[in-house]
């Protein structure tokens, strides 16, 4: 394989590994704030919420460390594998990436130490403030990264000079580009679902392994309640995001549904096997009119076919990734609502849930990762052959200085390293769930004065 294909695979491997951890932490940080606030209210349940806070703060810290390390590696590839991107679009991408780095290190890393080690050294207010600042830092980091990614999908507020270099002409238009609000909402809800199912899954695993503590029931109730609401909101956000993509990236939508010729009305293809060479979808199972209804909100809505576009993305990866994302989303809907109903009938006691349901909830622990990765593949592969839609082709940004053999070697090294790190991360969370230390301090040990 040449440098272009190898560099694309390598960057896909890096970003696929990296995104796993921000996807957890964006929402988990705010869930930790919620646990902290419930503990600070006092009352008979305060020690229980305190225990939940410190357990999940540890999970956040481990995830944060993994995300930071993999993020550094990913950013380095802009210089090694994709120098053309920074040469052509660096005037826009550089400041946005810089803001993200400043946010992550000044807010998240700066106050994470107080969250982890300041519980007996600062007052409740300071400790709570540190938790909120860390959560705000994760949110702002996501804001800047998604702003840049959305601009690459739907660029506006720019000008191109005589040498083909892209400059920012209006930063407000750059940041708040047409797809940014939809992409931000979609990602925040994806993180909410990922973190919620992590809460539920590890809690279910604790019950199965007889290591549940006083906080397990409250954590599972919180996770199921949030997941049941967020999955419905995600479906609404996904629908709005789809309408936006149809307007600004119609070739991506055509690839999502494998629409080869312009049709009106369009059936919904549940499953099939796209054949790009023949320009058809084999073994397709279709529902008449439903494609137009979902994509255009009209029974006779028209969708432009792939054959009308000179530049179009690879169809099969986008087609299958979208169906994986939707399939996991529907499974989340059923699981969260069934789990909530059963837990309520069990008087909020996870130990009373049937074993088959607990096993199902445990299997869904990392389901958010699958849906998030599938969604990202739809987003990024669906933009091809462009790195910046309509402005910079992917092939024009790849390195011409690094031999393909070197890229292939480092790709193998990344795959091995990331496999080991991911296995270690899952094993650490498994160990923590099976050995939950009751290390929450007594409420009276936290000073009430400001220090």
GROMACS .gro file of C-alpha atoms in nm:
model
  451
    1UNK     CA    1   0.000   0.000   0.000
    2UNK     CA    2   0.115   0.355  -0.069
    3UNK     CA    3   0.173   0.633   0.183
    4UNK     CA    4  -0.178   0.775   0.134
    5UNK     CA    5  -0.363   0.457   0.228
    6UNK     CA    6  -0.124   0.372   0.511
    7UNK     CA    7  -0.143   0.723   0.655
    8UNK     CA    8  -0.522   0.716   0.642
    9UNK     CA    9  -0.531   0.380   0.820
   10UNK     CA   10  -0.278   0.497   1.079
   11UNK     CA   11  -0.466   0.816   1.156
   12UNK     CA   12  -0.792   0.617   1.173
   13UNK     CA   13  -0.632   0.381   1.426
   14UNK     CA   14  -0.505   0.670   1.636
   15UNK     CA   15  -0.826   0.869   1.639
   16UNK     CA   16  -1.036   0.555   1.695
   17UNK     CA   17  -0.834   0.477   2.007
   18UNK     CA   18  -0.821   0.836   2.128
   19UNK     CA   19  -1.192   0.911   2.091
   20UNK     CA   20  -1.287   0.625   2.323
   21UNK     CA   21  -1.177   0.818   2.629
   22UNK     CA   22  -1.311   1.170   2.566
   23UNK     CA   23  -1.638   0.998   2.477
   24UNK     CA   24  -1.649   0.869   2.834
   25UNK     CA   25  -1.507   1.172   3.011
   26UNK     CA   26  -1.712   1.455   2.858
   27UNK     CA   27  -2.025   1.327   3.032
   28UNK     CA   28  -1.864   1.134   3.317
   29UNK     CA   29  -1.710   1.455   3.449
   30UNK     CA   30  -2.058   1.603   3.497
   31UNK     CA   31  -2.189   1.282   3.649
   32UNK     CA   32  -1.907   1.303   3.901
   33UNK     CA   33  -2.013   1.663   3.975
   34UNK     CA   34  -2.366   1.534   4.035
   35UNK     CA   35  -2.237   1.272   4.280
   36UNK     CA   36  -2.033   1.540   4.459
   37UNK     CA   37  -2.333   1.773   4.488
   38UNK     CA   38  -2.554   1.497   4.629
   39UNK     CA   39  -2.288   1.416   4.889
   40UNK     CA   40  -2.256   1.781   4.985
   41UNK     CA   41  -2.629   1.806   5.057
   42UNK     CA   42  -2.581   1.592   5.367
   43UNK     CA   43  -2.841   1.358   5.507
   44UNK     CA   44  -2.843   0.984   5.556
   45UNK     CA   45  -2.741   0.912   5.195
   46UNK     CA   46  -2.445   1.151   5.189
   47UNK     CA   47  -2.180   0.883   5.263
   48UNK     CA   48  -2.322   0.667   4.985
   49UNK     CA   49  -2.296   0.947   4.728
   50UNK     CA   50  -1.950   1.024   4.862
   51UNK     CA   51  -1.848   0.666   4.791
   52UNK     CA   52  -1.989   0.688   4.439
   53UNK     CA   53  -1.800   1.014   4.382
   54UNK     CA   54  -1.459   0.878   4.473
   55UNK     CA   55  -1.497   0.553   4.282
   56UNK     CA   56  -1.602   0.726   3.962
   57UNK     CA   57  -1.344   1.000   4.002
   58UNK     CA   58  -1.083   0.724   3.979
   59UNK     CA   59  -1.244   0.593   3.661
   60UNK     CA   60  -1.240   0.946   3.522
   61UNK     CA   61  -0.873   0.990   3.611
   62UNK     CA   62  -0.770   0.666   3.438
   63UNK     CA   63  -0.971   0.759   3.128
   64UNK     CA   64  -0.830   1.111   3.129
   65UNK     CA   65  -0.473   0.984   3.133
   66UNK     CA   66  -0.538   0.750   2.841
   67UNK     CA   67  -0.704   1.028   2.643
   68UNK     CA   68  -0.424   1.278   2.698
   69UNK     CA   69  -0.148   1.039   2.595
   70UNK     CA   70  -0.325   0.923   2.278
   71UNK     CA   71  -0.421   1.281   2.192
   72UNK     CA   72  -0.058   1.390   2.191
   73UNK     CA   73   0.030   1.110   1.950
   74UNK     CA   74  -0.259   1.202   1.724
   75UNK     CA   75  -0.164   1.568   1.705
   76UNK     CA   76   0.194   1.477   1.613
   77UNK     CA   77   0.067   1.305   1.299
   78UNK     CA   78  -0.042   1.638   1.153
   79UNK     CA   79   0.327   1.708   1.107
   80UNK     CA   80   0.455   1.362   1.019
   81UNK     CA   81   0.178   1.219   0.802
   82UNK     CA   82  -0.032   1.517   0.697
   83UNK     CA   83   0.194   1.821   0.652
   84UNK     CA   84  -0.020   1.947   0.365
   85UNK     CA   85  -0.312   1.993   0.600
   86UNK     CA   86  -0.123   2.235   0.825
   87UNK     CA   87   0.040   2.406   0.527
   88UNK     CA   88  -0.294   2.472   0.360
   89UNK     CA   89  -0.540   2.490   0.652
   90UNK     CA   90  -0.312   2.553   0.950
   91UNK     CA   91  -0.419   2.918   0.980
   92UNK     CA   92  -0.765   2.792   1.076
   93UNK     CA   93  -0.684   2.459   1.240
   94UNK     CA   94  -0.387   2.580   1.446
   95UNK     CA   95  -0.570   2.833   1.667
   96UNK     CA   96  -0.863   2.599   1.728
   97UNK     CA   97  -0.631   2.313   1.825
   98UNK     CA   98  -0.435   2.557   2.042
   99UNK     CA   99  -0.748   2.661   2.230
  100UNK     CA  100  -0.832   2.295   2.290
  101UNK     CA  101  -0.486   2.224   2.431
  102UNK     CA  102  -0.498   2.529   2.658
  103UNK     CA  103  -0.843   2.427   2.780
  104UNK     CA  104  -0.742   2.069   2.848
  105UNK     CA  105  -0.421   2.143   3.034
  106UNK     CA  106  -0.513   2.464   3.214
  107UNK     CA  107  -0.856   2.357   3.334
  108UNK     CA  108  -0.875   1.979   3.328
  109UNK     CA  109  -0.520   1.885   3.425
  110UNK     CA  110  -0.477   2.188   3.649
  111UNK     CA  111  -0.769   2.107   3.878
  112UNK     CA  112  -0.776   1.729   3.847
  113UNK     CA  113  -0.522   1.704   4.129
  114UNK     CA  114  -0.761   1.881   4.367
  115UNK     CA  115  -1.038   1.638   4.269
  116UNK     CA  116  -0.817   1.338   4.338
  117UNK     CA  117  -0.607   1.446   4.634
  118UNK     CA  118  -0.769   1.753   4.786
  119UNK     CA  119  -1.062   1.599   4.967
  120UNK     CA  120  -0.905   1.637   5.314
  121UNK     CA  121  -0.704   1.947   5.233
  122UNK     CA  122  -0.961   2.193   5.098
  123UNK     CA  123  -1.315   2.288   5.187
  124UNK     CA  124  -1.625   2.136   5.035
  125UNK     CA  125  -1.682   2.447   4.823
  126UNK     CA  126  -1.330   2.442   4.680
  127UNK     CA  127  -1.352   2.070   4.613
  128UNK     CA  128  -1.686   2.115   4.440
  129UNK     CA  129  -1.550   2.409   4.240
  130UNK     CA  130  -1.254   2.199   4.124
  131UNK     CA  131  -1.491   1.925   4.006
  132UNK     CA  132  -1.701   2.176   3.811
  133UNK     CA  133  -1.393   2.336   3.653
  134UNK     CA  134  -1.261   1.999   3.537
  135UNK     CA  135  -1.601   1.915   3.389
  136UNK     CA  136  -1.617   2.254   3.218
  137UNK     CA  137  -1.269   2.193   3.078
  138UNK     CA  138  -1.374   1.865   2.920
  139UNK     CA  139  -1.676   2.035   2.766
  140UNK     CA  140  -1.470   2.323   2.626
  141UNK     CA  141  -1.215   2.081   2.483
  142UNK     CA  142  -1.495   1.903   2.299
  143UNK     CA  143  -1.629   2.240   2.183
  144UNK     CA  144  -1.304   2.339   2.008
  145UNK     CA  145  -1.233   1.997   1.857
  146UNK     CA  146  -1.586   1.961   1.722
  147UNK     CA  147  -1.577   2.316   1.590
  148UNK     CA  148  -1.267   2.234   1.385
  149UNK     CA  149  -1.403   1.900   1.268
  150UNK     CA  150  -1.734   2.058   1.172
  151UNK     CA  151  -1.554   2.334   0.981
  152UNK     CA  152  -1.369   2.066   0.785
  153UNK     CA  153  -1.710   1.919   0.697
  154UNK     CA  154  -1.894   2.245   0.622
  155UNK     CA  155  -1.632   2.521   0.584
  156UNK     CA  156  -1.735   2.885   0.590
  157UNK     CA  157  -1.585   3.218   0.702
  158UNK     CA  158  -1.262   3.162   0.506
  159UNK     CA  159  -1.069   3.302   0.213
  160UNK     CA  160  -0.811   3.134  -0.009
  161UNK     CA  161  -0.504   3.328  -0.124
  162UNK     CA  162  -0.326   3.299  -0.458
  163UNK     CA  163  -0.110   3.010  -0.331
  164UNK     CA  164  -0.406   2.804  -0.219
  165UNK     CA  165  -0.355   2.872   0.153
  166UNK     CA  166  -0.676   2.898   0.355
  167UNK     CA  167  -0.716   3.194   0.594
  168UNK     CA  168  -0.989   3.277   0.844
  169UNK     CA  169  -1.196   3.574   0.723
  170UNK     CA  170  -1.460   3.560   0.998
  171UNK     CA  171  -1.386   3.360   1.312
  172UNK     CA  172  -1.746   3.353   1.428
  173UNK     CA  173  -1.845   3.191   1.100
  174UNK     CA  174  -1.551   2.952   1.124
  175UNK     CA  175  -1.637   2.839   1.476
  176UNK     CA  176  -2.016   2.836   1.436
  177UNK     CA  177  -2.023   2.676   1.093
  178UNK     CA  178  -2.346   2.521   0.959
  179UNK     CA  179  -2.298   2.168   1.094
  180UNK     CA  180  -2.137   2.259   1.428
  181UNK     CA  181  -2.451   2.287   1.649
  182UNK     CA  182  -2.584   1.952   1.527
  183UNK     CA  183  -2.249   1.777   1.552
  184UNK     CA  184  -2.187   1.915   1.902
  185UNK     CA  185  -2.529   1.806   2.029
  186UNK     CA  186  -2.490   1.463   1.868
  187UNK     CA  187  -2.148   1.411   2.029
  188UNK     CA  188  -2.251   1.534   2.375
  189UNK     CA  189  -2.547   1.298   2.376
  190UNK     CA  190  -2.324   1.016   2.252
  191UNK     CA  191  -2.093   1.082   2.546
  192UNK     CA  192  -2.389   1.088   2.784
  193UNK     CA  193  -2.501   0.747   2.660
  194UNK     CA  194  -2.147   0.607   2.671
  195UNK     CA  195  -2.089   0.721   3.030
  196UNK     CA  196  -2.436   0.614   3.143
  197UNK     CA  197  -2.396   0.261   3.010
  198UNK     CA  198  -2.051   0.245   3.168
  199UNK     CA  199  -2.213   0.328   3.504
  200UNK     CA  200  -2.485   0.070   3.452
  201UNK     CA  201  -2.256  -0.200   3.315
  202UNK     CA  202  -1.997  -0.184   3.591
  203UNK     CA  203  -2.273  -0.173   3.853
  204UNK     CA  204  -2.435  -0.482   3.700
  205UNK     CA  205  -2.097  -0.655   3.699
  206UNK     CA  206  -2.054  -0.576   4.069
  207UNK     CA  207  -2.390  -0.738   4.145
  208UNK     CA  208  -2.301  -1.045   3.940
  209UNK     CA  209  -1.966  -1.079   4.121
  210UNK     CA  210  -2.117  -1.009   4.466
  211UNK     CA  211  -1.899  -0.702   4.512
  212UNK     CA  212  -2.179  -0.444   4.511
  213UNK     CA  213  -2.143  -0.173   4.774
  214UNK     CA  214  -2.381   0.084   4.915
  215UNK     CA  215  -2.343   0.311   4.612
  216UNK     CA  216  -2.414   0.048   4.346
  217UNK     CA  217  -2.793   0.083   4.353
  218UNK     CA  218  -2.786   0.463   4.328
  219UNK     CA  219  -2.528   0.458   4.050
  220UNK     CA  220  -2.728   0.206   3.846
  221UNK     CA  221  -3.050   0.401   3.896
  222UNK     CA  222  -2.877   0.722   3.785
  223UNK     CA  223  -2.720   0.559   3.481
  224UNK     CA  224  -3.040   0.392   3.361
  225UNK     CA  225  -3.249   0.705   3.411
  226UNK     CA  226  -3.009   0.925   3.218
  227UNK     CA  227  -2.962   0.667   2.941
  228UNK     CA  228  -3.338   0.620   2.896
  229UNK     CA  229  -3.384   0.994   2.842
  230UNK     CA  230  -3.065   1.056   2.642
  231UNK     CA  231  -3.130   0.784   2.386
  232UNK     CA  232  -3.459   0.951   2.286
  233UNK     CA  233  -3.290   1.292   2.264
  234UNK     CA  234  -3.013   1.135   2.057
  235UNK     CA  235  -3.264   1.010   1.802
  236UNK     CA  236  -3.406   1.360   1.767
  237UNK     CA  237  -3.058   1.513   1.738
  238UNK     CA  238  -2.958   1.249   1.484
  239UNK     CA  239  -3.260   1.330   1.271
  240UNK     CA  240  -3.177   1.701   1.271
  241UNK     CA  241  -2.814   1.623   1.196
  242UNK     CA  242  -2.924   1.412   0.902
  243UNK     CA  243  -3.131   1.698   0.757
  244UNK     CA  244  -2.828   1.927   0.790
  245UNK     CA  245  -2.604   1.673   0.616
  246UNK     CA  246  -2.856   1.631   0.335
  247UNK     CA  247  -2.836   2.006   0.274
  248UNK     CA  248  -2.459   2.050   0.293
  249UNK     CA  249  -2.320   1.702   0.217
  250UNK     CA  250  -2.573   1.526  -0.007
  251UNK     CA  251  -2.315   1.276  -0.136
  252UNK     CA  252  -2.265   1.149   0.220
  253UNK     CA  253  -2.639   1.089   0.263
  254UNK     CA  254  -2.653   0.913  -0.073
  255UNK     CA  255  -2.374   0.683   0.047
  256UNK     CA  256  -2.547   0.624   0.381
  257UNK     CA  257  -2.855   0.492   0.200
  258UNK     CA  258  -2.669   0.357  -0.107
  259UNK     CA  259  -2.890   0.562  -0.340
  260UNK     CA  260  -2.729   0.521  -0.683
  261UNK     CA  261  -2.975   0.708  -0.903
  262UNK     CA  262  -3.179   1.013  -0.810
  263UNK     CA  263  -3.510   0.886  -0.674
  264UNK     CA  264  -3.843   1.023  -0.568
  265UNK     CA  265  -3.977   0.874  -0.343
  266UNK     CA  266  -3.690   0.680  -0.184
  267UNK     CA  267  -3.734   0.351   0.004
  268UNK     CA  268  -3.546   0.285   0.326
  269UNK     CA  269  -3.283   0.014   0.278
  270UNK     CA  270  -3.268  -0.184   0.601
  271UNK     CA  271  -2.979  -0.400   0.489
  272UNK     CA  272  -2.803  -0.500   0.169
  273UNK     CA  273  -2.464  -0.533   0.003
  274UNK     CA  274  -2.351  -0.226  -0.196
  275UNK     CA  275  -2.168  -0.307  -0.521
  276UNK     CA  276  -1.988   0.010  -0.627
  277UNK     CA  277  -1.861  -0.127  -0.955
  278UNK     CA  278  -2.207  -0.231  -1.069
  279UNK     CA  279  -2.378   0.068  -0.907
  280UNK     CA  280  -2.640  -0.134  -0.720
  281UNK     CA  281  -2.721  -0.281  -0.380
  282UNK     CA  282  -2.752  -0.657  -0.378
  283UNK     CA  283  -2.981  -0.852  -0.141
  284UNK     CA  284  -3.145  -0.525  -0.038
  285UNK     CA  285  -3.440  -0.528   0.204
  286UNK     CA  286  -3.635  -0.208   0.151
  287UNK     CA  287  -3.939  -0.033   0.298
  288UNK     CA  288  -4.114   0.189   0.040
  289UNK     CA  289  -4.140   0.564   0.105
  290UNK     CA  290  -3.971   0.542   0.447
  291UNK     CA  291  -3.633   0.668   0.321
  292UNK     CA  292  -3.789   0.988   0.190
  293UNK     CA  293  -3.991   1.032   0.508
  294UNK     CA  294  -3.688   0.996   0.735
  295UNK     CA  295  -3.440   1.189   0.521
  296UNK     CA  296  -3.663   1.471   0.395
  297UNK     CA  297  -3.970   1.452   0.625
  298UNK     CA  298  -4.182   1.407   0.314
  299UNK     CA  299  -4.328   1.089   0.165
  300UNK     CA  300  -4.224   1.191  -0.186
  301UNK     CA  301  -3.895   1.364  -0.101
  302UNK     CA  302  -3.615   1.344  -0.357
  303UNK     CA  303  -3.263   1.220  -0.285
  304UNK     CA  304  -2.982   1.281  -0.531
  305UNK     CA  305  -2.809   0.963  -0.640
  306UNK     CA  306  -2.439   0.886  -0.614
  307UNK     CA  307  -2.403   0.883  -0.992
  308UNK     CA  308  -2.468   1.258  -0.998
  309UNK     CA  309  -2.157   1.334  -0.792
  310UNK     CA  310  -1.812   1.351  -0.946
  311UNK     CA  311  -1.657   1.326  -0.600
  312UNK     CA  312  -1.823   1.067  -0.384
  313UNK     CA  313  -1.716   0.869  -0.075
  314UNK     CA  314  -1.663   0.493  -0.052
  315UNK     CA  315  -2.014   0.356  -0.019
  316UNK     CA  316  -1.981   0.024   0.164
  317UNK     CA  317  -1.798   0.152   0.480
  318UNK     CA  318  -2.042   0.441   0.520
  319UNK     CA  319  -2.345   0.221   0.451
  320UNK     CA  320  -2.251  -0.048   0.704
  321UNK     CA  321  -2.115   0.188   0.972
  322UNK     CA  322  -2.440   0.384   0.975
  323UNK     CA  323  -2.644   0.068   1.028
  324UNK     CA  324  -2.415  -0.046   1.308
  325UNK     CA  325  -2.461   0.290   1.479
  326UNK     CA  326  -2.839   0.280   1.445
  327UNK     CA  327  -2.853  -0.084   1.551
  328UNK     CA  328  -2.658  -0.017   1.871
  329UNK     CA  329  -2.876   0.288   1.935
  330UNK     CA  330  -3.194   0.079   1.914
  331UNK     CA  331  -3.038  -0.180   2.144
  332UNK     CA  332  -2.959   0.101   2.390
  333UNK     CA  333  -3.319   0.215   2.374
  334UNK     CA  334  -3.457  -0.129   2.456
  335UNK     CA  335  -3.196  -0.202   2.722
  336UNK     CA  336  -3.227   0.129   2.908
  337UNK     CA  337  -3.605   0.131   2.916
  338UNK     CA  338  -3.632  -0.236   3.010
  339UNK     CA  339  -3.363  -0.196   3.277
  340UNK     CA  340  -3.534   0.112   3.421
  341UNK     CA  341  -3.872  -0.064   3.432
  342UNK     CA  342  -3.730  -0.378   3.594
  343UNK     CA  343  -3.522  -0.184   3.847
  344UNK     CA  344  -3.824   0.021   3.947
  345UNK     CA  345  -4.030  -0.296   3.992
  346UNK     CA  346  -3.745  -0.431   4.208
  347UNK     CA  347  -3.776  -0.127   4.440
  348UNK     CA  348  -3.442   0.007   4.305
  349UNK     CA  349  -3.247  -0.294   4.435
  350UNK     CA  350  -3.013  -0.430   4.162
  351UNK     CA  351  -2.967  -0.757   4.354
  352UNK     CA  352  -3.334  -0.835   4.286
  353UNK     CA  353  -3.295  -0.809   3.908
  354UNK     CA  354  -3.296  -1.133   3.707
  355UNK     CA  355  -2.952  -1.267   3.622
  356UNK     CA  356  -3.016  -1.257   3.248
  357UNK     CA  357  -3.086  -0.885   3.266
  358UNK     CA  358  -2.776  -0.818   3.475
  359UNK     CA  359  -2.565  -1.008   3.222
  360UNK     CA  360  -2.723  -0.807   2.940
  361UNK     CA  361  -2.649  -0.478   3.118
  362UNK     CA  362  -2.291  -0.590   3.180
  363UNK     CA  363  -2.249  -0.676   2.811
  364UNK     CA  364  -2.365  -0.322   2.725
  365UNK     CA  365  -2.090  -0.162   2.936
  366UNK     CA  366  -1.890  -0.038   2.637
  367UNK     CA  367  -2.173  -0.026   2.384
  368UNK     CA  368  -2.130   0.350   2.357
  369UNK     CA  369  -1.784   0.294   2.212
  370UNK     CA  370  -1.925   0.089   1.926
  371UNK     CA  371  -2.190   0.346   1.838
  372UNK     CA  372  -1.947   0.636   1.863
  373UNK     CA  373  -1.685   0.473   1.642
  374UNK     CA  374  -1.944   0.378   1.383
  375UNK     CA  375  -2.076   0.734   1.381
  376UNK     CA  376  -1.728   0.879   1.340
  377UNK     CA  377  -1.659   0.648   1.047
  378UNK     CA  378  -1.976   0.771   0.878
  379UNK     CA  379  -1.866   1.129   0.939
  380UNK     CA  380  -1.505   1.098   0.829
  381UNK     CA  381  -1.528   0.843   0.547
  382UNK     CA  382  -1.840   1.013   0.419
  383UNK     CA  383  -1.637   1.333   0.363
  384UNK     CA  384  -1.390   1.166   0.129
  385UNK     CA  385  -1.215   1.235  -0.104
  386UNK     CA  386  -1.177   1.568   0.081
  387UNK     CA  387  -0.994   1.652   0.401
  388UNK     CA  388  -1.161   1.994   0.405
  389UNK     CA  389  -1.486   1.961   0.211
  390UNK     CA  390  -1.451   2.115  -0.133
  391UNK     CA  391  -1.121   2.288  -0.050
  392UNK     CA  392  -0.848   2.034   0.023
  393UNK     CA  393  -0.830   1.680  -0.109
  394UNK     CA  394  -0.692   1.411   0.118
  395UNK     CA  395  -0.430   1.305  -0.135
  396UNK     CA  396  -0.295   1.661  -0.152
  397UNK     CA  397  -0.224   1.674   0.221
  398UNK     CA  398  -0.040   1.345   0.274
  399UNK     CA  399   0.335   1.335   0.335
  400UNK     CA  400   0.577   1.281   0.050
  401UNK     CA  401   0.882   1.269   0.275
  402UNK     CA  402   0.813   0.962   0.489
  403UNK     CA  403   0.855   0.627   0.308
  404UNK     CA  404   0.551   0.401   0.307
  405UNK     CA  405   0.760   0.128   0.474
  406UNK     CA  406   0.813   0.351   0.778
  407UNK     CA  407   0.445   0.433   0.797
  408UNK     CA  408   0.357   0.064   0.778
  409UNK     CA  409   0.604  -0.022   1.055
  410UNK     CA  410   0.473   0.245   1.291
  411UNK     CA  411   0.116   0.140   1.207
  412UNK     CA  412   0.190  -0.213   1.329
  413UNK     CA  413   0.352  -0.074   1.642
  414UNK     CA  414   0.050   0.145   1.712
  415UNK     CA  415  -0.187  -0.149   1.667
  416UNK     CA  416   0.006  -0.366   1.911
  417UNK     CA  417   0.048  -0.087   2.167
  418UNK     CA  418  -0.313   0.025   2.153
  419UNK     CA  419  -0.439  -0.333   2.183
  420UNK     CA  420  -0.232  -0.377   2.499
  421UNK     CA  421  -0.341  -0.042   2.641
  422UNK     CA  422  -0.706  -0.106   2.569
  423UNK     CA  423  -0.689  -0.452   2.727
  424UNK     CA  424  -0.514  -0.306   3.031
  425UNK     CA  425  -0.774  -0.028   3.064
  426UNK     CA  426  -1.065  -0.273   3.058
  427UNK     CA  427  -0.889  -0.501   3.307
  428UNK     CA  428  -0.825  -0.208   3.543
  429UNK     CA  429  -1.194  -0.111   3.538
  430UNK     CA  430  -1.288  -0.476   3.592
  431UNK     CA  431  -1.053  -0.498   3.890
  432UNK     CA  432  -1.187  -0.174   4.036
  433UNK     CA  433  -1.545  -0.299   4.004
  434UNK     CA  434  -1.458  -0.629   4.170
  435UNK     CA  435  -1.256  -0.466   4.450
  436UNK     CA  436  -1.442  -0.145   4.538
  437UNK     CA  437  -1.250   0.014   4.825
  438UNK     CA  438  -1.467   0.195   5.078
  439UNK     CA  439  -1.229   0.488   5.084
  440UNK     CA  440  -1.475   0.776   5.103
  441UNK     CA  441  -1.381   1.000   5.394
  442UNK     CA  442  -1.618   1.060   5.678
  443UNK     CA  443  -1.813   1.376   5.615
  444UNK     CA  444  -1.671   1.547   5.918
  445UNK     CA  445  -1.312   1.511   5.793
  446UNK     CA  446  -1.367   1.756   5.509
  447UNK     CA  447  -1.300   2.109   5.635
  448UNK     CA  448  -1.581   2.362   5.603
  449UNK     CA  449  -1.348   2.662   5.591
  450UNK     CA  450  -1.200   2.805   5.274
  451UNK     CA  451  -0.830   2.728   5.225
   0.00000   0.00000   0.00000
